[in-house]
Amino acid sequence: MQNVYPDYYPKFRCIADQCRHSCCIGWEIDIDAQTLRTYRSMSGEMGERLKYSVTRGKEPHFKLGQDERCPFLNDRNLCDLILFGGEEMLCQICADHPRFRNFLPTRTETGLGLCCEAAARLILSQREKTKLLITGESEMENAEERALLTFRDRLFSIAQDRSRSVEAREEMLLELCGVHLGDVAQWVPFYLGLERMDEAWTERLNDLDLVQNLDVSPFLRSMSLRETEYEQMLVYFLYRHVPLAYKDGDVVGKVAFAVLSVRLLRSLGAVQFARCGSFTIDDQIELARLYSAEIEYSQENLDALFDALC
């Protein structure tokens, strides 16, 4: 079995209490069976805290407290479970986040999700073309998997062709798949119809009404030396979502989703630039984080988008 990950993956480090959008706030955290057995076997003060702080039932999870904080997130924004017994005390979801994994017949592909601001900064700050690192060996052949990954390599080649603008590369990807997306503004009602968690996301989407009458050329000129941010986004979405087509066969929907996501994020950046007169890398990271949290981490939203784009 092969293990695959982007070359920036080993550099990731959680920034813990320095994080402005802690993954320990606002998320219902399910607890896997093995960790639950460990928690229930514990005694003493921590055992009592765990007994009180974990729900019982079919899908046990931590009971969120005031402001939807995990009960083990202390007033310094550090995890009391880690402080008590190290990272081994974490349930599987907490230990993995913001990592994701795609399982194919001969390989497991691992990456970092943009919903984490530290991961987003790492990904979007990369200036060099992203490369995939492979360890281990495959002991079997799978023709469908090989065809899908070969096609994705072709998508990567287009997405990373720096002799063309990122917008031109996006158009080439759509042409390759026979897709026409239309204007980003046309997709705003659809996005507004999806499940939304953060009111800030609703405000951002409503701002896109301004794009139709906006001269985006000043924004594009300001981003001419930062095109790699959109290239890295494009490669990230292709890496994360195209392998899902192995199960459902919808390669076209996955490629269209990657392009639509980048175009929507670019449009949001243009609106912010028009309003504020600037658009920093921190602004870019926040937009990407918000988009990923609202869309990629809601299976219902993802499925709705894939169905619409198919």
PDB file of C-alpha atoms in Angstrom:
ATOM      1  CA  MET A   1       0.000   0.000   0.000  1.00  0.00           C
ATOM      2  CA  GLN A   2       1.261   3.454  -0.896  1.00  0.00           C
ATOM      3  CA  ASN A   3       0.932   6.559   1.250  1.00  0.00           C
ATOM      4  CA  VAL A   4       0.700   9.879  -0.580  1.00  0.00           C
ATOM      5  CA  TYR A   5       0.803  13.454   0.718  1.00  0.00           C
ATOM      6  CA  PRO A   6       1.707  16.949  -0.558  1.00  0.00           C
ATOM      7  CA  ASP A   7       5.283  18.063  -0.005  1.00  0.00           C
ATOM      8  CA  TYR A   8       4.178  20.778   2.458  1.00  0.00           C
ATOM      9  CA  TYR A   9       2.299  18.284   4.651  1.00  0.00           C
ATOM     10  CA  PRO A  10       5.179  17.432   7.056  1.00  0.00           C
ATOM     11  CA  LYS A  11       5.617  21.138   7.864  1.00  0.00           C
ATOM     12  CA  PHE A  12       2.198  21.480   9.495  1.00  0.00           C
ATOM     13  CA  ARG A  13       2.042  22.357  13.179  1.00  0.00           C
ATOM     14  CA  CYS A  14      -1.046  23.221  15.209  1.00  0.00           C
ATOM     15  CA  ILE A  15      -0.777  26.780  16.571  1.00  0.00           C
ATOM     16  CA  ALA A  16      -3.028  25.915  19.545  1.00  0.00           C
ATOM     17  CA  ASP A  17      -3.855  28.997  21.644  1.00  0.00           C
ATOM     18  CA  GLN A  18      -2.638  31.316  18.848  1.00  0.00           C
ATOM     19  CA  CYS A  19      -5.480  30.187  16.583  1.00  0.00           C
ATOM     20  CA  ARG A  20      -8.167  32.801  15.984  1.00  0.00           C
ATOM     21  CA  HIS A  21     -10.752  30.177  14.986  1.00  0.00           C
ATOM     22  CA  SER A  22     -10.218  27.242  17.302  1.00  0.00           C
ATOM     23  CA  CYS A  23     -11.497  23.889  16.064  1.00  0.00           C
ATOM     24  CA  CYS A  24     -12.555  23.333  19.702  1.00  0.00           C
ATOM     25  CA  ILE A  25     -15.292  25.971  19.363  1.00  0.00           C
ATOM     26  CA  GLY A  26     -18.526  25.574  17.446  1.00  0.00           C
ATOM     27  CA  TRP A  27     -18.006  21.968  16.306  1.00  0.00           C
ATOM     28  CA  GLU A  28     -19.811  18.917  17.700  1.00  0.00           C
ATOM     29  CA  ILE A  29     -16.959  16.463  18.266  1.00  0.00           C
ATOM     30  CA  ASP A  30     -17.908  12.784  18.040  1.00  0.00           C
ATOM     31  CA  ILE A  31     -15.896  10.288  20.082  1.00  0.00           C
ATOM     32  CA  ASP A  32     -14.796   6.992  18.551  1.00  0.00           C
ATOM     33  CA  ALA A  33     -15.496   3.714  20.346  1.00  0.00           C
ATOM     34  CA  GLN A  34     -11.907   2.958  21.368  1.00  0.00           C
ATOM     35  CA  THR A  35     -11.368   6.411  22.894  1.00  0.00           C
ATOM     36  CA  LEU A  36     -14.748   6.224  24.616  1.00  0.00           C
ATOM     37  CA  ARG A  37     -13.693   3.000  26.346  1.00  0.00           C
ATOM     38  CA  THR A  38     -10.524   4.733  27.526  1.00  0.00           C
ATOM     39  CA  TYR A  39     -12.478   7.698  28.849  1.00  0.00           C
ATOM     40  CA  ARG A  40     -14.960   5.491  30.697  1.00  0.00           C
ATOM     41  CA  SER A  41     -12.177   3.511  32.327  1.00  0.00           C
ATOM     42  CA  MET A  42     -10.575   6.581  33.864  1.00  0.00           C
ATOM     43  CA  SER A  43     -10.972   7.442  37.524  1.00  0.00           C
ATOM     44  CA  GLY A  44     -10.174  10.456  39.652  1.00  0.00           C
ATOM     45  CA  GLU A  45     -10.975  14.062  38.883  1.00  0.00           C
ATOM     46  CA  MET A  46     -10.375  13.720  35.124  1.00  0.00           C
ATOM     47  CA  GLY A  47     -12.537  10.615  35.032  1.00  0.00           C
ATOM     48  CA  GLU A  48     -15.368  12.548  36.663  1.00  0.00           C
ATOM     49  CA  ARG A  49     -14.980  15.420  34.221  1.00  0.00           C
ATOM     50  CA  LEU A  50     -15.120  13.018  31.299  1.00  0.00           C
ATOM     51  CA  LYS A  51     -18.184  11.272  32.711  1.00  0.00           C
ATOM     52  CA  TYR A  52     -19.986  14.598  32.994  1.00  0.00           C
ATOM     53  CA  SER A  53     -18.737  16.065  29.704  1.00  0.00           C
ATOM     54  CA  VAL A  54     -19.490  13.207  27.292  1.00  0.00           C
ATOM     55  CA  THR A  55     -22.994  12.372  26.102  1.00  0.00           C
ATOM     56  CA  ARG A  56     -24.345   8.848  26.225  1.00  0.00           C
ATOM     57  CA  GLY A  57     -26.163   7.239  23.369  1.00  0.00           C
ATOM     58  CA  LYS A  58     -25.642   6.010  19.831  1.00  0.00           C
ATOM     59  CA  GLU A  59     -23.246   8.828  18.835  1.00  0.00           C
ATOM     60  CA  PRO A  60     -21.377  10.010  21.942  1.00  0.00           C
ATOM     61  CA  HIS A  61     -19.764  13.429  21.744  1.00  0.00           C
ATOM     62  CA  PHE A  62     -18.462  16.209  23.971  1.00  0.00           C
ATOM     63  CA  LYS A  63     -21.128  18.458  25.479  1.00  0.00           C
ATOM     64  CA  LEU A  64     -20.401  21.963  24.284  1.00  0.00           C
ATOM     65  CA  GLY A  65     -20.453  24.690  26.924  1.00  0.00           C
ATOM     66  CA  GLN A  66     -20.898  28.429  26.821  1.00  0.00           C
ATOM     67  CA  ASP A  67     -20.192  29.931  23.379  1.00  0.00           C
ATOM     68  CA  GLU A  68     -20.130  26.352  22.047  1.00  0.00           C
ATOM     69  CA  ARG A  69     -16.720  25.680  23.543  1.00  0.00           C
ATOM     70  CA  CYS A  70     -15.460  22.144  24.098  1.00  0.00           C
ATOM     71  CA  PRO A  71     -15.630  21.456  27.851  1.00  0.00           C
ATOM     72  CA  PHE A  72     -11.900  20.715  27.857  1.00  0.00           C
ATOM     73  CA  LEU A  73     -10.853  23.958  26.192  1.00  0.00           C
ATOM     74  CA  ASN A  74      -9.573  26.026  29.098  1.00  0.00           C
ATOM     75  CA  ASP A  75      -9.507  29.789  29.526  1.00  0.00           C
ATOM     76  CA  ARG A  76      -6.053  29.927  27.886  1.00  0.00           C
ATOM     77  CA  ASN A  77      -7.502  28.188  24.799  1.00  0.00           C
ATOM     78  CA  LEU A  78      -5.445  25.083  25.505  1.00  0.00           C
ATOM     79  CA  CYS A  79      -6.755  21.508  25.730  1.00  0.00           C
ATOM     80  CA  ASP A  80      -6.920  20.150  29.278  1.00  0.00           C
ATOM     81  CA  LEU A  81      -6.907  16.587  27.941  1.00  0.00           C
ATOM     82  CA  ILE A  82      -3.531  17.148  26.261  1.00  0.00           C
ATOM     83  CA  LEU A  83      -2.198  18.943  29.325  1.00  0.00           C
ATOM     84  CA  PHE A  84      -3.318  15.992  31.452  1.00  0.00           C
ATOM     85  CA  GLY A  85      -2.100  13.049  29.401  1.00  0.00           C
ATOM     86  CA  GLY A  86      -0.633  14.192  26.091  1.00  0.00           C
ATOM     87  CA  GLU A  87      -2.047  13.834  22.593  1.00  0.00           C
ATOM     88  CA  GLU A  88      -2.822  10.166  23.302  1.00  0.00           C
ATOM     89  CA  MET A  89      -5.838  11.442  25.242  1.00  0.00           C
ATOM     90  CA  LEU A  90      -7.459  12.834  22.100  1.00  0.00           C
ATOM     91  CA  CYS A  91     -10.266  11.105  20.248  1.00  0.00           C
ATOM     92  CA  GLN A  92      -9.651  10.233  16.594  1.00  0.00           C
ATOM     93  CA  ILE A  93     -11.330  13.339  15.164  1.00  0.00           C
ATOM     94  CA  CYS A  94      -9.301  15.691  17.346  1.00  0.00           C
ATOM     95  CA  ALA A  95      -6.066  13.830  16.652  1.00  0.00           C
ATOM     96  CA  ASP A  96      -6.637  13.912  12.882  1.00  0.00           C
ATOM     97  CA  HIS A  97      -7.925  17.449  12.376  1.00  0.00           C
ATOM     98  CA  PRO A  98      -7.331  19.211  10.005  1.00  0.00           C
ATOM     99  CA  ARG A  99      -6.056  16.178   8.114  1.00  0.00           C
ATOM    100  CA  PHE A 100      -8.212  14.336   5.592  1.00  0.00           C
ATOM    101  CA  ARG A 101      -7.679  10.971   3.942  1.00  0.00           C
ATOM    102  CA  ASN A 102      -8.900   9.471   0.695  1.00  0.00           C
ATOM    103  CA  PHE A 103      -8.705   5.697   0.432  1.00  0.00           C
ATOM    104  CA  LEU A 104      -8.099   4.110  -2.965  1.00  0.00           C
ATOM    105  CA  PRO A 105      -7.436   0.429  -3.725  1.00  0.00           C
ATOM    106  CA  THR A 106      -3.640   0.747  -3.791  1.00  0.00           C
ATOM    107  CA  ARG A 107      -2.991   3.955  -1.856  1.00  0.00           C
ATOM    108  CA  THR A 108      -4.082   6.268   0.926  1.00  0.00           C
ATOM    109  CA  GLU A 109      -3.868   9.976   0.146  1.00  0.00           C
ATOM    110  CA  THR A 110      -3.559  12.387   3.076  1.00  0.00           C
ATOM    111  CA  GLY A 111      -3.796  16.160   3.095  1.00  0.00           C
ATOM    112  CA  LEU A 112      -4.594  19.232   5.172  1.00  0.00           C
ATOM    113  CA  GLY A 113      -7.945  21.002   5.077  1.00  0.00           C
ATOM    114  CA  LEU A 114      -8.204  24.727   4.360  1.00  0.00           C
ATOM    115  CA  CYS A 115     -10.699  25.099   7.217  1.00  0.00           C
ATOM    116  CA  CYS A 116      -7.709  25.334   9.589  1.00  0.00           C
ATOM    117  CA  GLU A 117      -6.051  28.746   9.443  1.00  0.00           C
ATOM    118  CA  ALA A 118      -2.598  27.292  10.107  1.00  0.00           C
ATOM    119  CA  ALA A 119      -3.046  24.766   7.291  1.00  0.00           C
ATOM    120  CA  ALA A 120      -4.455  27.444   4.989  1.00  0.00           C
ATOM    121  CA  ARG A 121      -1.451  29.681   5.641  1.00  0.00           C
ATOM    122  CA  LEU A 122       0.935  26.821   4.948  1.00  0.00           C
ATOM    123  CA  ILE A 123      -0.803  25.880   1.688  1.00  0.00           C
ATOM    124  CA  LEU A 124      -1.466  29.349   0.294  1.00  0.00           C
ATOM    125  CA  SER A 125       1.978  30.695   1.191  1.00  0.00           C
ATOM    126  CA  GLN A 126       3.753  28.044  -0.893  1.00  0.00           C
ATOM    127  CA  ARG A 127       5.577  29.652  -3.816  1.00  0.00           C
ATOM    128  CA  GLU A 128       6.888  26.474  -5.403  1.00  0.00           C
ATOM    129  CA  LYS A 129       4.645  24.116  -7.317  1.00  0.00           C
ATOM    130  CA  THR A 130       3.072  21.528  -5.043  1.00  0.00           C
ATOM    131  CA  LYS A 131       4.498  18.042  -5.472  1.00  0.00           C
ATOM    132  CA  LEU A 132       3.112  14.768  -4.183  1.00  0.00           C
ATOM    133  CA  LEU A 133       5.397  12.560  -2.103  1.00  0.00           C
ATOM    134  CA  ILE A 134       4.861   8.804  -2.170  1.00  0.00           C
ATOM    135  CA  THR A 135       6.070   6.217   0.324  1.00  0.00           C
ATOM    136  CA  GLY A 136       5.547   2.478   0.343  1.00  0.00           C
ATOM    137  CA  GLU A 137       4.882   0.165  -2.558  1.00  0.00           C
ATOM    138  CA  SER A 138       1.730  -1.121  -4.179  1.00  0.00           C
ATOM    139  CA  GLU A 139       1.402  -4.866  -4.544  1.00  0.00           C
ATOM    140  CA  MET A 140      -1.523  -4.736  -6.949  1.00  0.00           C
ATOM    141  CA  GLU A 141      -2.730  -2.978 -10.095  1.00  0.00           C
ATOM    142  CA  ASN A 142      -6.087  -1.275 -10.452  1.00  0.00           C
ATOM    143  CA  ALA A 143      -6.889  -0.001 -13.931  1.00  0.00           C
ATOM    144  CA  GLU A 144      -9.700   2.357 -12.884  1.00  0.00           C
ATOM    145  CA  GLU A 145      -7.580   3.925 -10.169  1.00  0.00           C
ATOM    146  CA  ARG A 146      -4.614   4.327 -12.504  1.00  0.00           C
ATOM    147  CA  ALA A 147      -6.815   5.995 -15.149  1.00  0.00           C
ATOM    148  CA  LEU A 148      -8.274   8.419 -12.602  1.00  0.00           C
ATOM    149  CA  LEU A 149      -4.881   9.368 -11.171  1.00  0.00           C
ATOM    150  CA  THR A 150      -3.338   9.724 -14.620  1.00  0.00           C
ATOM    151  CA  PHE A 151      -6.148  12.111 -15.534  1.00  0.00           C
ATOM    152  CA  ARG A 152      -5.590  14.035 -12.316  1.00  0.00           C
ATOM    153  CA  ASP A 153      -1.899  14.349 -13.166  1.00  0.00           C
ATOM    154  CA  ARG A 154      -3.024  15.985 -16.400  1.00  0.00           C
ATOM    155  CA  LEU A 155      -5.247  18.341 -14.396  1.00  0.00           C
ATOM    156  CA  PHE A 156      -2.308  19.198 -12.133  1.00  0.00           C
ATOM    157  CA  SER A 157      -0.143  19.926 -15.166  1.00  0.00           C
ATOM    158  CA  ILE A 158      -2.710  22.416 -16.473  1.00  0.00           C
ATOM    159  CA  ALA A 159      -3.300  23.977 -13.051  1.00  0.00           C
ATOM    160  CA  GLN A 160       0.439  24.528 -12.550  1.00  0.00           C
ATOM    161  CA  ASP A 161       1.256  25.813 -16.046  1.00  0.00           C
ATOM    162  CA  ARG A 162       2.706  29.194 -15.106  1.00  0.00           C
ATOM    163  CA  SER A 163       3.077  30.278 -18.710  1.00  0.00           C
ATOM    164  CA  ARG A 164      -0.653  31.085 -18.524  1.00  0.00           C
ATOM    165  CA  SER A 165      -2.750  33.099 -16.097  1.00  0.00           C
ATOM    166  CA  VAL A 166      -4.645  31.140 -13.471  1.00  0.00           C
ATOM    167  CA  GLU A 167      -7.925  32.234 -15.072  1.00  0.00           C
ATOM    168  CA  ALA A 168      -6.752  30.754 -18.406  1.00  0.00           C
ATOM    169  CA  ARG A 169      -5.788  27.520 -16.676  1.00  0.00           C
ATOM    170  CA  GLU A 170      -9.222  27.315 -15.074  1.00  0.00           C
ATOM    171  CA  GLU A 171     -10.858  27.726 -18.476  1.00  0.00           C
ATOM    172  CA  MET A 172      -8.671  24.956 -19.891  1.00  0.00           C
ATOM    173  CA  LEU A 173      -9.749  22.631 -17.103  1.00  0.00           C
ATOM    174  CA  LEU A 174     -13.414  23.363 -17.819  1.00  0.00           C
ATOM    175  CA  GLU A 175     -12.937  22.890 -21.564  1.00  0.00           C
ATOM    176  CA  LEU A 176     -11.202  19.575 -20.959  1.00  0.00           C
ATOM    177  CA  CYS A 177     -14.272  18.395 -19.044  1.00  0.00           C
ATOM    178  CA  GLY A 178     -16.841  20.053 -21.317  1.00  0.00           C
ATOM    179  CA  VAL A 179     -18.215  22.339 -18.584  1.00  0.00           C
ATOM    180  CA  HIS A 180     -19.545  25.886 -18.690  1.00  0.00           C
ATOM    181  CA  LEU A 181     -20.043  27.412 -15.242  1.00  0.00           C
ATOM    182  CA  GLY A 182     -21.398  30.825 -16.091  1.00  0.00           C
ATOM    183  CA  ASP A 183     -20.767  33.882 -13.933  1.00  0.00           C
ATOM    184  CA  VAL A 184     -20.013  33.431 -10.246  1.00  0.00           C
ATOM    185  CA  ALA A 185     -22.907  35.766  -9.381  1.00  0.00           C
ATOM    186  CA  GLN A 186     -25.303  33.217 -10.891  1.00  0.00           C
ATOM    187  CA  TRP A 187     -24.262  30.724  -8.212  1.00  0.00           C
ATOM    188  CA  VAL A 188     -24.906  33.032  -5.260  1.00  0.00           C
ATOM    189  CA  PRO A 189     -28.579  31.989  -4.786  1.00  0.00           C
ATOM    190  CA  PHE A 190     -27.490  28.360  -4.835  1.00  0.00           C
ATOM    191  CA  TYR A 191     -24.829  28.919  -2.165  1.00  0.00           C
ATOM    192  CA  LEU A 192     -27.332  30.907  -0.089  1.00  0.00           C
ATOM    193  CA  GLY A 193     -29.659  27.927  -0.262  1.00  0.00           C
ATOM    194  CA  LEU A 194     -27.096  25.628   1.348  1.00  0.00           C
ATOM    195  CA  GLU A 195     -26.738  25.001   5.062  1.00  0.00           C
ATOM    196  CA  ARG A 196     -24.827  27.873   6.677  1.00  0.00           C
ATOM    197  CA  MET A 197     -23.203  27.946  10.114  1.00  0.00           C
ATOM    198  CA  ASP A 198     -21.547  31.349  10.366  1.00  0.00           C
ATOM    199  CA  GLU A 199     -23.386  34.600   9.711  1.00  0.00           C
ATOM    200  CA  ALA A 200     -20.102  36.011   8.400  1.00  0.00           C
ATOM    201  CA  TRP A 201     -20.396  33.582   5.486  1.00  0.00           C
ATOM    202  CA  THR A 202     -23.892  34.818   4.671  1.00  0.00           C
ATOM    203  CA  GLU A 203     -22.601  38.396   4.628  1.00  0.00           C
ATOM    204  CA  ARG A 204     -19.780  37.432   2.288  1.00  0.00           C
ATOM    205  CA  LEU A 205     -22.166  35.726  -0.119  1.00  0.00           C
ATOM    206  CA  ASN A 206     -24.516  38.714  -0.143  1.00  0.00           C
ATOM    207  CA  ASP A 207     -21.524  40.889  -1.059  1.00  0.00           C
ATOM    208  CA  LEU A 208     -21.157  38.973  -4.323  1.00  0.00           C
ATOM    209  CA  ASP A 209     -24.128  40.849  -5.753  1.00  0.00           C
ATOM    210  CA  LEU A 210     -21.639  43.690  -6.214  1.00  0.00           C
ATOM    211  CA  VAL A 211     -19.397  41.656  -8.533  1.00  0.00           C
ATOM    212  CA  GLN A 212     -21.590  42.089 -11.612  1.00  0.00           C
ATOM    213  CA  ASN A 213     -21.066  45.863 -11.626  1.00  0.00           C
ATOM    214  CA  LEU A 214     -17.517  45.833 -10.281  1.00  0.00           C
ATOM    215  CA  ASP A 215     -14.372  46.644 -12.237  1.00  0.00           C
ATOM    216  CA  VAL A 216     -12.125  43.834 -11.007  1.00  0.00           C
ATOM    217  CA  SER A 217      -9.089  44.861 -13.072  1.00  0.00           C
ATOM    218  CA  PRO A 218      -7.464  46.870 -10.211  1.00  0.00           C
ATOM    219  CA  PHE A 219      -7.787  43.829  -7.969  1.00  0.00           C
ATOM    220  CA  LEU A 220      -6.354  41.475 -10.578  1.00  0.00           C
ATOM    221  CA  ARG A 221      -3.404  43.811 -11.135  1.00  0.00           C
ATOM    222  CA  SER A 222      -2.780  43.925  -7.391  1.00  0.00           C
ATOM    223  CA  MET A 223      -2.756  40.115  -7.309  1.00  0.00           C
ATOM    224  CA  SER A 224      -0.480  39.661 -10.319  1.00  0.00           C
ATOM    225  CA  LEU A 225       2.466  38.760  -8.075  1.00  0.00           C
ATOM    226  CA  ARG A 226       0.298  36.554  -5.857  1.00  0.00           C
ATOM    227  CA  GLU A 227      -1.248  34.264  -8.455  1.00  0.00           C
ATOM    228  CA  THR A 228       0.355  31.295  -6.749  1.00  0.00           C
ATOM    229  CA  GLU A 229      -2.281  31.601  -4.011  1.00  0.00           C
ATOM    230  CA  TYR A 230      -4.999  30.709  -6.514  1.00  0.00           C
ATOM    231  CA  GLU A 231      -2.822  28.049  -8.105  1.00  0.00           C
ATOM    232  CA  GLN A 232      -2.345  26.408  -4.710  1.00  0.00           C
ATOM    233  CA  MET A 233      -6.108  26.578  -4.082  1.00  0.00           C
ATOM    234  CA  LEU A 234      -6.813  24.940  -7.426  1.00  0.00           C
ATOM    235  CA  VAL A 235      -4.323  22.135  -6.846  1.00  0.00           C
ATOM    236  CA  TYR A 236      -5.647  21.640  -3.304  1.00  0.00           C
ATOM    237  CA  PHE A 237      -9.256  21.200  -4.467  1.00  0.00           C
ATOM    238  CA  LEU A 238      -8.206  18.849  -7.276  1.00  0.00           C
ATOM    239  CA  TYR A 239      -6.040  16.783  -4.932  1.00  0.00           C
ATOM    240  CA  ARG A 240      -8.723  16.516  -2.287  1.00  0.00           C
ATOM    241  CA  HIS A 241     -11.840  15.921  -4.355  1.00  0.00           C
ATOM    242  CA  VAL A 242     -10.977  14.238  -7.666  1.00  0.00           C
ATOM    243  CA  PRO A 243     -10.169  10.886  -5.946  1.00  0.00           C
ATOM    244  CA  LEU A 244     -13.772  10.811  -4.693  1.00  0.00           C
ATOM    245  CA  ALA A 245     -14.763  10.135  -8.298  1.00  0.00           C
ATOM    246  CA  TYR A 246     -13.378   6.607  -7.933  1.00  0.00           C
ATOM    247  CA  LYS A 247     -16.584   5.707  -6.084  1.00  0.00           C
ATOM    248  CA  ASP A 248     -19.193   7.832  -7.869  1.00  0.00           C
ATOM    249  CA  GLY A 249     -17.607   8.285 -11.311  1.00  0.00           C
ATOM    250  CA  ASP A 250     -18.251  12.036 -11.275  1.00  0.00           C
ATOM    251  CA  VAL A 251     -14.877  13.415 -12.333  1.00  0.00           C
ATOM    252  CA  VAL A 252     -16.484  16.329 -14.132  1.00  0.00           C
ATOM    253  CA  GLY A 253     -18.336  17.491 -11.016  1.00  0.00           C
ATOM    254  CA  LYS A 254     -15.161  17.392  -8.949  1.00  0.00           C
ATOM    255  CA  VAL A 255     -13.166  19.448 -11.465  1.00  0.00           C
ATOM    256  CA  ALA A 256     -16.008  21.939 -11.863  1.00  0.00           C
ATOM    257  CA  PHE A 257     -16.213  22.259  -8.069  1.00  0.00           C
ATOM    258  CA  ALA A 258     -12.485  23.046  -7.889  1.00  0.00           C
ATOM    259  CA  VAL A 259     -12.756  25.797 -10.505  1.00  0.00           C
ATOM    260  CA  LEU A 260     -15.986  27.249  -9.106  1.00  0.00           C
ATOM    261  CA  SER A 261     -14.486  27.353  -5.615  1.00  0.00           C
ATOM    262  CA  VAL A 262     -11.421  29.287  -6.783  1.00  0.00           C
ATOM    263  CA  ARG A 263     -13.509  31.680  -8.864  1.00  0.00           C
ATOM    264  CA  LEU A 264     -15.866  32.367  -5.992  1.00  0.00           C
ATOM    265  CA  LEU A 265     -12.975  33.013  -3.610  1.00  0.00           C
ATOM    266  CA  ARG A 266     -11.353  35.324  -6.160  1.00  0.00           C
ATOM    267  CA  SER A 267     -14.611  37.261  -6.511  1.00  0.00           C
ATOM    268  CA  LEU A 268     -14.916  37.604  -2.757  1.00  0.00           C
ATOM    269  CA  GLY A 269     -11.382  38.961  -2.699  1.00  0.00           C
ATOM    270  CA  ALA A 270     -12.225  41.483  -5.414  1.00  0.00           C
ATOM    271  CA  VAL A 271     -15.201  42.763  -3.423  1.00  0.00           C
ATOM    272  CA  GLN A 272     -13.091  43.123  -0.292  1.00  0.00           C
ATOM    273  CA  PHE A 273     -10.374  44.913  -2.252  1.00  0.00           C
ATOM    274  CA  ALA A 274     -12.934  47.352  -3.695  1.00  0.00           C
ATOM    275  CA  ARG A 275     -14.288  48.121  -0.250  1.00  0.00           C
ATOM    276  CA  CYS A 276     -11.046  48.334   1.705  1.00  0.00           C
ATOM    277  CA  GLY A 277      -8.464  49.263  -0.906  1.00  0.00           C
ATOM    278  CA  SER A 278      -6.314  46.266   0.022  1.00  0.00           C
ATOM    279  CA  PHE A 279      -6.423  42.478   0.194  1.00  0.00           C
ATOM    280  CA  THR A 280      -3.698  40.821   2.251  1.00  0.00           C
ATOM    281  CA  ILE A 281      -2.590  37.212   2.576  1.00  0.00           C
ATOM    282  CA  ASP A 282      -4.350  37.185   5.955  1.00  0.00           C
ATOM    283  CA  ASP A 283      -7.573  38.209   4.191  1.00  0.00           C
ATOM    284  CA  GLN A 284      -7.062  35.413   1.676  1.00  0.00           C
ATOM    285  CA  ILE A 285      -6.496  32.850   4.414  1.00  0.00           C
ATOM    286  CA  GLU A 286      -9.645  33.913   6.240  1.00  0.00           C
ATOM    287  CA  LEU A 287     -11.775  33.642   3.089  1.00  0.00           C
ATOM    288  CA  ALA A 288     -10.390  30.194   2.283  1.00  0.00           C
ATOM    289  CA  ARG A 289     -10.872  29.035   5.875  1.00  0.00           C
ATOM    290  CA  LEU A 290     -14.455  30.250   5.959  1.00  0.00           C
ATOM    291  CA  TYR A 291     -15.314  28.687   2.594  1.00  0.00           C
ATOM    292  CA  SER A 292     -13.805  25.345   3.515  1.00  0.00           C
ATOM    293  CA  ALA A 293     -15.537  25.206   6.904  1.00  0.00           C
ATOM    294  CA  GLU A 294     -18.919  26.044   5.382  1.00  0.00           C
ATOM    295  CA  ILE A 295     -18.706  23.890   2.267  1.00  0.00           C
ATOM    296  CA  GLU A 296     -16.088  21.142   2.535  1.00  0.00           C
ATOM    297  CA  TYR A 297     -16.967  20.205   6.113  1.00  0.00           C
ATOM    298  CA  SER A 298     -20.661  19.796   5.394  1.00  0.00           C
ATOM    299  CA  GLN A 299     -21.258  16.588   3.449  1.00  0.00           C
ATOM    300  CA  GLU A 300     -24.768  17.797   2.661  1.00  0.00           C
ATOM    301  CA  ASN A 301     -23.412  20.968   1.074  1.00  0.00           C
ATOM    302  CA  LEU A 302     -20.747  19.104  -0.865  1.00  0.00           C
ATOM    303  CA  ASP A 303     -23.233  16.589  -2.223  1.00  0.00           C
ATOM    304  CA  ALA A 304     -25.611  19.359  -3.281  1.00  0.00           C
ATOM    305  CA  LEU A 305     -22.818  21.159  -5.157  1.00  0.00           C
ATOM    306  CA  PHE A 306     -21.555  17.994  -6.835  1.00  0.00           C
ATOM    307  CA  ASP A 307     -25.098  17.145  -7.947  1.00  0.00           C
ATOM    308  CA  ALA A 308     -25.612  20.642  -9.338  1.00  0.00           C
ATOM    309  CA  LEU A 309     -22.281  20.570 -11.185  1.00  0.00           C
ATOM    310  CA  CYS A 310     -22.570  17.039 -12.565  1.00  0.00           C
TER     311      CYS A 310
END
